[in-house]
Short mmCIF file of C-alpha atoms in Angstrom, two decimals:
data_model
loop_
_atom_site.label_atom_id
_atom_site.label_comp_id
_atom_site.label_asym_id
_atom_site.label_seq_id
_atom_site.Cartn_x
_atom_site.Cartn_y
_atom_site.Cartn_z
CA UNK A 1 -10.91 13.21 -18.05
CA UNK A 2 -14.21 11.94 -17.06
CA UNK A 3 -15.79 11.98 -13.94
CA UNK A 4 -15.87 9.11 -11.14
CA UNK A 5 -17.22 6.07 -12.16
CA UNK A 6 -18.91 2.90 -9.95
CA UNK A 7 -19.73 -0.67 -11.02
CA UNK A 8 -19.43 -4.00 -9.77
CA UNK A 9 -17.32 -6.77 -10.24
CA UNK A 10 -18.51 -9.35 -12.45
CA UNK A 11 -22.02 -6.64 -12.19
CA UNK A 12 -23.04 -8.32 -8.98
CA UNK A 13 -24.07 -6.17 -6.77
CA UNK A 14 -23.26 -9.25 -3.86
CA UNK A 15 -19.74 -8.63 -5.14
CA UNK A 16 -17.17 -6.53 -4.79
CA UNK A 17 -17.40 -2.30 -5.43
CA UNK A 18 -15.20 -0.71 -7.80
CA UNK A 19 -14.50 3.07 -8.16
CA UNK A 20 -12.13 4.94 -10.65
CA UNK A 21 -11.42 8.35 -11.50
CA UNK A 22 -8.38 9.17 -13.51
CA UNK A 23 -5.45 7.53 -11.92
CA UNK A 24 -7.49 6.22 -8.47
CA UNK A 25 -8.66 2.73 -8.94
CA UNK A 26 -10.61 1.28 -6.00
CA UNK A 27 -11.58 -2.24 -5.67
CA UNK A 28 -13.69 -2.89 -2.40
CA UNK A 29 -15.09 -5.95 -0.63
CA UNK A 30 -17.59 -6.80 2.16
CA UNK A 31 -18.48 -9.28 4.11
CA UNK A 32 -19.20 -10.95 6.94
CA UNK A 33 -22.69 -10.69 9.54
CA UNK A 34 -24.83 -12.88 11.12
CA UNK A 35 -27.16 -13.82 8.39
CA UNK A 36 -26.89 -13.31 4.31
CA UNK A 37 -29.58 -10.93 4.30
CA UNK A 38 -27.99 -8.64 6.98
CA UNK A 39 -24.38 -9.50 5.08
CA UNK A 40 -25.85 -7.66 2.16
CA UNK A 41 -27.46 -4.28 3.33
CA UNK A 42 -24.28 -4.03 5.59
CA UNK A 43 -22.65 -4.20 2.06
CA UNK A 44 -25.22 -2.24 0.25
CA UNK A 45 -24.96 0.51 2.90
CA UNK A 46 -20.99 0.40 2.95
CA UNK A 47 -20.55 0.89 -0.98
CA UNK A 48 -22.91 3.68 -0.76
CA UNK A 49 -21.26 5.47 1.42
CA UNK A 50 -18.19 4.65 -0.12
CA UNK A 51 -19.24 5.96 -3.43
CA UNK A 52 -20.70 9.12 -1.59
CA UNK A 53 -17.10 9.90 -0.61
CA UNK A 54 -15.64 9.25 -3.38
CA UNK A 55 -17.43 11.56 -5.62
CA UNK A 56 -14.81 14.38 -4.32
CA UNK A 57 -11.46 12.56 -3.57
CA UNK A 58 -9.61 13.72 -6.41
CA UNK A 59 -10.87 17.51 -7.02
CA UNK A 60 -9.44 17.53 -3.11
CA UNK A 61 -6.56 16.36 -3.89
CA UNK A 62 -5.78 18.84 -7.07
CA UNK A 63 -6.70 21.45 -5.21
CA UNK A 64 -3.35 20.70 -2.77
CA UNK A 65 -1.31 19.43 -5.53
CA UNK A 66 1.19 21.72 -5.18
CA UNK A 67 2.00 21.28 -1.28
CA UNK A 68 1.47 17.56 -1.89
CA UNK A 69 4.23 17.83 -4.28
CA UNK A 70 6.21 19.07 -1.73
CA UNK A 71 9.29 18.00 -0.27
CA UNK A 72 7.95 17.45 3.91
CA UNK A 73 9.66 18.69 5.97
CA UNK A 74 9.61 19.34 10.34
CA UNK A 75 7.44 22.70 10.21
CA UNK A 76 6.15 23.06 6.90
CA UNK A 77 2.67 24.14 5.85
CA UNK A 78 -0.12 21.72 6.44
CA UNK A 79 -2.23 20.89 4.10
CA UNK A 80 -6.12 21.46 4.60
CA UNK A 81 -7.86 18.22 3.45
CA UNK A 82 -8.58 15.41 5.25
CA UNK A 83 -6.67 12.85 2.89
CA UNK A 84 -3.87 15.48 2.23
CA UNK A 85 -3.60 15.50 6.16
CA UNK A 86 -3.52 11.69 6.17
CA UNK A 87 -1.01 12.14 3.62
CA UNK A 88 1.18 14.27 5.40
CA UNK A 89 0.99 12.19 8.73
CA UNK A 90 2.15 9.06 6.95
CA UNK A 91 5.54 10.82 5.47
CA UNK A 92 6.36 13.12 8.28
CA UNK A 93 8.51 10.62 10.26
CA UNK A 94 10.71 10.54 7.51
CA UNK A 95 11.16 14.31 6.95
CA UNK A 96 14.29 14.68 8.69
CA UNK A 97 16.52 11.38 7.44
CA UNK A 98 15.70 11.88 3.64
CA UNK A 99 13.50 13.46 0.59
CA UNK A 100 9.66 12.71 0.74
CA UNK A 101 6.53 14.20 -0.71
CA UNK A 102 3.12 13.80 0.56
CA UNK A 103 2.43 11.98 -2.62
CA UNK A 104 4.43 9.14 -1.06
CA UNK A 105 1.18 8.65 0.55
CA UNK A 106 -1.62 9.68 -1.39
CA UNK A 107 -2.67 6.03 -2.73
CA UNK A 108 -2.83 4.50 0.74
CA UNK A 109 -4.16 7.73 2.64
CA UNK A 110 -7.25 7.81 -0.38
CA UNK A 111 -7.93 3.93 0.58
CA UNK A 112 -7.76 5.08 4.44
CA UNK A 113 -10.26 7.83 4.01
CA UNK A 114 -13.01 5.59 1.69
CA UNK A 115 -12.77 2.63 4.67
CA UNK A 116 -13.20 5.27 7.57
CA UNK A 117 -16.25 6.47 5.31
CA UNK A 118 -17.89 3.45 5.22
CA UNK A 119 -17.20 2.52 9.14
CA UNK A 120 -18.49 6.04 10.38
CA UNK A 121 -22.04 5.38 8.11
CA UNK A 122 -22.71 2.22 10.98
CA UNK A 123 -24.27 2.60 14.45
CA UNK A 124 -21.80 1.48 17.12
CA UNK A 125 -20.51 -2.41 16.75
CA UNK A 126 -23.44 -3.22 14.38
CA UNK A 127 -22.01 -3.21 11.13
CA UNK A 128 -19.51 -5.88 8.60
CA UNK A 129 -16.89 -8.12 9.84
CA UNK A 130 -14.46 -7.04 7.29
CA UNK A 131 -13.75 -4.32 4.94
CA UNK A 132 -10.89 -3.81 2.72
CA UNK A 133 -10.68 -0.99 0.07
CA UNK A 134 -7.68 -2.07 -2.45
CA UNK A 135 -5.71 1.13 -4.25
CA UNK A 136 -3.94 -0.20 -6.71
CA UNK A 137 -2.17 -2.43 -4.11
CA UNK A 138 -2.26 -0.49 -1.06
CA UNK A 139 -4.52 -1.71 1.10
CA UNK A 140 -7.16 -0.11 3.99
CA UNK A 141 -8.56 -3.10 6.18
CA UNK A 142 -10.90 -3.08 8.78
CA UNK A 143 -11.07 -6.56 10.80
CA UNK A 144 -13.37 -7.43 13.86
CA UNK A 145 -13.94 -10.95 15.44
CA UNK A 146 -12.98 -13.50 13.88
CA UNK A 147 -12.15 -11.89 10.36
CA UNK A 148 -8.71 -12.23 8.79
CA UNK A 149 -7.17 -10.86 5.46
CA UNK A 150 -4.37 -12.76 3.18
CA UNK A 151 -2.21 -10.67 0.93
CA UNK A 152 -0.49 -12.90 -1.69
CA UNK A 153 3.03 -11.22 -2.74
CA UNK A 154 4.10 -11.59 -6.88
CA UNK A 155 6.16 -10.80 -8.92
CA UNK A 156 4.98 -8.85 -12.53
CA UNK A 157 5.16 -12.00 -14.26
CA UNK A 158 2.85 -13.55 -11.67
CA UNK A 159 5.05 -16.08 -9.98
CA UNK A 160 3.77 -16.54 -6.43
CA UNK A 161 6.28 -15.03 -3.45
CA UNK A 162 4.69 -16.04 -0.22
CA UNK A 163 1.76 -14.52 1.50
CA UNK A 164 1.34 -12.13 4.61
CA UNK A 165 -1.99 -12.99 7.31
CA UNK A 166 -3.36 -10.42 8.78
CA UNK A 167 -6.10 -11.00 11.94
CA UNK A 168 -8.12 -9.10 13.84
CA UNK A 169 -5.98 -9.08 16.99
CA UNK A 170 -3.03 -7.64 14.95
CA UNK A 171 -2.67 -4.05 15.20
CA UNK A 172 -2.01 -3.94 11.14
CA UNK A 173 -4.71 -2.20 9.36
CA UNK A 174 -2.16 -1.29 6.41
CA UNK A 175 -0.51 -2.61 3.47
CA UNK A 176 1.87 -1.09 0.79
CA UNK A 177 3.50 -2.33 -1.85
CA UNK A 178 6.40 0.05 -3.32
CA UNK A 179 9.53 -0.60 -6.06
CA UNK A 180 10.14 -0.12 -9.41
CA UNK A 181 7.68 -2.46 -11.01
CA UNK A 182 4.94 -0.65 -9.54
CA UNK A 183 2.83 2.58 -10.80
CA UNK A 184 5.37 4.74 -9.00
CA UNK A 185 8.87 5.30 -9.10
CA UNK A 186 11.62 3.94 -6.99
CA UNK A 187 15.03 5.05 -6.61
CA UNK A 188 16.16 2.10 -5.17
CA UNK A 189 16.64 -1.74 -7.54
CA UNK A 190 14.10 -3.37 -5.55
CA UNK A 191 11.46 -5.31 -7.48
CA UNK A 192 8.52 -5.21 -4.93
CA UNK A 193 8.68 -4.30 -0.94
CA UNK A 194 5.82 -5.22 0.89
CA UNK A 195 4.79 -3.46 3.78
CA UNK A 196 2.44 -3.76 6.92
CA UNK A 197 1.63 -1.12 8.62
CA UNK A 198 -0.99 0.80 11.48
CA UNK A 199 -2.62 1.99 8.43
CA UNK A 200 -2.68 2.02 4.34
CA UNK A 201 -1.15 5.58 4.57
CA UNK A 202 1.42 4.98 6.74
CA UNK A 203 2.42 1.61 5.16
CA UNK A 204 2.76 3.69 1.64
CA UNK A 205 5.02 5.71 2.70
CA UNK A 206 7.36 3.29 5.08
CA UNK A 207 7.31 1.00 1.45
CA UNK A 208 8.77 3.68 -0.62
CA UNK A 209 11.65 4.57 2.05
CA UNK A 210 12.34 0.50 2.36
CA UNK A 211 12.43 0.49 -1.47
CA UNK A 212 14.60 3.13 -1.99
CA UNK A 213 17.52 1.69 0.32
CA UNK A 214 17.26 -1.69 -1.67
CA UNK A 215 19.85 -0.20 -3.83
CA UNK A 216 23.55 -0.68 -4.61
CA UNK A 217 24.32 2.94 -5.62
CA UNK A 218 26.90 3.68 -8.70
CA UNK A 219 26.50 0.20 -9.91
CA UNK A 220 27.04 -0.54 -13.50
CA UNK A 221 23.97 -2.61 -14.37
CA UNK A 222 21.39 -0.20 -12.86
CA UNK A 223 20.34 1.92 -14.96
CA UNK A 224 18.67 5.84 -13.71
CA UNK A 225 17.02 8.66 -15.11
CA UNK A 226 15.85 12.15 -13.82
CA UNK A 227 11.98 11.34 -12.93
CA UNK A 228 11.01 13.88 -14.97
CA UNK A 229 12.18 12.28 -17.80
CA UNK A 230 10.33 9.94 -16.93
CA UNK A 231 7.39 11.27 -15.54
CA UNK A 232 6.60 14.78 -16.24
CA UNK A 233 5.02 16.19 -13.55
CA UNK A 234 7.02 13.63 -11.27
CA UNK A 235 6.98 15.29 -7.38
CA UNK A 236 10.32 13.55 -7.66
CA UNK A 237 12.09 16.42 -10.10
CA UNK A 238 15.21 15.63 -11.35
CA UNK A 239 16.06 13.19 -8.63
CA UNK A 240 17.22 10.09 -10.26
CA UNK A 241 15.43 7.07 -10.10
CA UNK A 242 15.66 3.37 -11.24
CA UNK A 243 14.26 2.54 -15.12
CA UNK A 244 16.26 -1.19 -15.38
CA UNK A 245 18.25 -3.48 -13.15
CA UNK A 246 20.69 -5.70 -15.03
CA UNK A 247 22.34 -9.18 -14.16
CA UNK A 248 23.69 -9.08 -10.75
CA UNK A 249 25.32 -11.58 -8.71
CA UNK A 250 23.96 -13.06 -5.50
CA UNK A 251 26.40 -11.39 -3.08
CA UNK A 252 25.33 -8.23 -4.72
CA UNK A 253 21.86 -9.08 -4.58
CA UNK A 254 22.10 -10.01 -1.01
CA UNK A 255 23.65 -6.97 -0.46
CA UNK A 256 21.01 -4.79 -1.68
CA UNK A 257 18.46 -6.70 0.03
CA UNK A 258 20.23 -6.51 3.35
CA UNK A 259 20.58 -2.57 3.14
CA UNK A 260 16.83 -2.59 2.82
CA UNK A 261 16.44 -5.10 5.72
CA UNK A 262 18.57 -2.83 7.83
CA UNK A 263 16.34 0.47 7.08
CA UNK A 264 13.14 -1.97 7.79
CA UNK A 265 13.99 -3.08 10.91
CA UNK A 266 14.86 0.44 11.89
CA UNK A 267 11.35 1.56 10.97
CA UNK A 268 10.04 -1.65 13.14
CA UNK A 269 11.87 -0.67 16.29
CA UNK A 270 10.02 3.16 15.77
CA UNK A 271 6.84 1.44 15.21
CA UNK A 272 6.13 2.73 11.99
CA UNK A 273 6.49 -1.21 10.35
CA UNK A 274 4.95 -4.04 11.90
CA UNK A 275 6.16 -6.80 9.07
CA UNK A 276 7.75 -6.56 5.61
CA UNK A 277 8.73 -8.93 2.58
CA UNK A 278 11.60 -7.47 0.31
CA UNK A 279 12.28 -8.97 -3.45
CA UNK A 280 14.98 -8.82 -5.83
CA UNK A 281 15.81 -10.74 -8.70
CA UNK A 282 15.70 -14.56 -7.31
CA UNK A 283 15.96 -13.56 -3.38
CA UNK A 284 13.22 -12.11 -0.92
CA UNK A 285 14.44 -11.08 2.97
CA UNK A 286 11.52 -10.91 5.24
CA UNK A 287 12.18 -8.47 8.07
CA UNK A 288 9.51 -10.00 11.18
CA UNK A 289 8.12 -8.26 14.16
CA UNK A 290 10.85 -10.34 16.38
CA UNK A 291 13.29 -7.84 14.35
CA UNK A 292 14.97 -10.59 12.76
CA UNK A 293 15.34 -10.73 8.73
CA UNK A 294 15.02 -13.93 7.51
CA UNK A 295 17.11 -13.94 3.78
CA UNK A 296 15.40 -16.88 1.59
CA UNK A 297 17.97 -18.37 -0.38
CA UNK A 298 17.76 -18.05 -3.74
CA UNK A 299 15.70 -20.97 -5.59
CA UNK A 300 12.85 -21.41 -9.03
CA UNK A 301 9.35 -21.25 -8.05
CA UNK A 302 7.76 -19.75 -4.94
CA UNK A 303 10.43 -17.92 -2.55
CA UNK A 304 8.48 -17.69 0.45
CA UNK A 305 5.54 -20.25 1.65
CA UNK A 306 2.67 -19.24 3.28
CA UNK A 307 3.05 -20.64 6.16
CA UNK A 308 6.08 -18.65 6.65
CA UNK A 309 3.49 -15.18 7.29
CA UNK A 310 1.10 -16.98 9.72
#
């Protein structure tokens, strides 16, 4: 494996910052000051901070891999790490109702720890309007004044699914995206859950438990493996998760959905969820911080408008 890497999008250094080292991908933006020329040391001095921290995220991690790999649990050993502890923070409120790892987390809590990087490098209030570090799809924001941040939902084959608007009065500073057509597995049938959250860390982990309960277990056109068949060092072990969803009908599809509405709103009355979208198949629910879920009727082309997230 080589070591971490940095460039720029489109090699503009005006642009946006990327960082990779094996399996972390980072794309990071900033913006926003009073003048262009101000705009772009605040940026210059972000990514190089950023970069700075980088450097070490993933020798951290290794060295904790096998507590992160952990099943968490009320009591257990802590790691010692800063984004292990993030990571362990984010999953502990579900110790008790279910299995979790750390590693539940790890994607958000690394995009967490890069952002608070950045912000502790600036003196006081001088410093960008907006931030946003982007791992892999789970998302670290940091919003002042007037700044806002729109997350467009898709599905894999790119068709559009609504958007969720995030300002700097909200108390979101978190997205996750979780299901079995992401990098990670799922034991539930969901296609994507998207979830908004205090922070990235905690919003990964609150999207994999909504994900998982989008499920209609023992049914004959979902098809599951032990995850270490299908991963091999998968924190999951022989837990079975999802590998293919068949044709369903829409009662069943609404069923599934509803299941992970109900563990979604449950997560919103603790807190831990301030918004989420959940997709399967032709149908989305979108679970909103009035605790309602609002089940989009099935339908071609976009399932959710924009307007539907302001």
């Amino acid at each position: 494996m080589t070591g971490p890497t940095a460039s720029f999008i489109d090699h503009d250094p005006n642009g946006r910052l990327h960082l990779q080292h094996g399996p972390i991908d980072l794309i990071i933006g900033v913006d926003g000051a009073i003048s262009l020329e101000l705009e772009a040391y605040f940026r210059a001095h972000a990514f190089a901070h950023a970069n700075r921290r980088f450097r070490t995220v993933l020798d951290e991690l290794m060295a904790e891999l096998p507590l992160l790999k952990s099943q968490a649990l009320t009591g257990c050993a802590l790691p010692q790490g800063q984004i292990a502890k993030r990571m362990m923070t984010a999953v502990l409120p579900f110790a008790d109702t279910g299995f979790i790892t750390p590693m539940a987390a790890v994607a958000g809590a690394v995009a967490d720890e890069v952002l608070a990087a950045m912000l502790a490098s600036f003196d006081g209030q001088e410093r960008p309007r907006r931030i946003y570090v982007n791992n892999g799809g789970d998302i670290a924001l940091h919003l002042d004044e007037q700044a806002d941040f729109r997350i467009r939902m898709a599905r894999e084959d790119g068709a559009h699914l609504g958007d969720f608007a995030v300002d700097a009065a909200s108390p979101t500073r978190g997205i996750a995206t979780s299901g079995r057509g992401g990098r990670s597995l799922s034991m539930g049938i969901a296609d994507s859950v998207t979830v908004l959250a205090s922070n990235a860390a905690a919003a990964d982990a609150a999207a994999t438990i909504v994900a998982n309960a989008v499920d209609l277990p023992g049914h004959a056109a979902v098809q599951r493996l032990p995850a270490n068949r299908v991963v091999d060092d998968s924190d999951l072990g022989a837990r079975l998760v999802t590998v293919d969803c068949g044709d369903l009908s829409d009662a069943e599809v609404t069923a599934a959905l509803d299941a992970g509405g109900a563990k979604a709103q449950s997560l919103m009355t603790q807190g831990l969820v301030h918004r989420a979208g959940l997709f399967l198949k032709s149908q989305g629910h979108l679970v909103t911080a009035d605790l309602e879920t609002i089940a989009m009727p099935a339908r071609s082309g976009p399932l959710l408008e924009s307007k539907r997230y302001a």
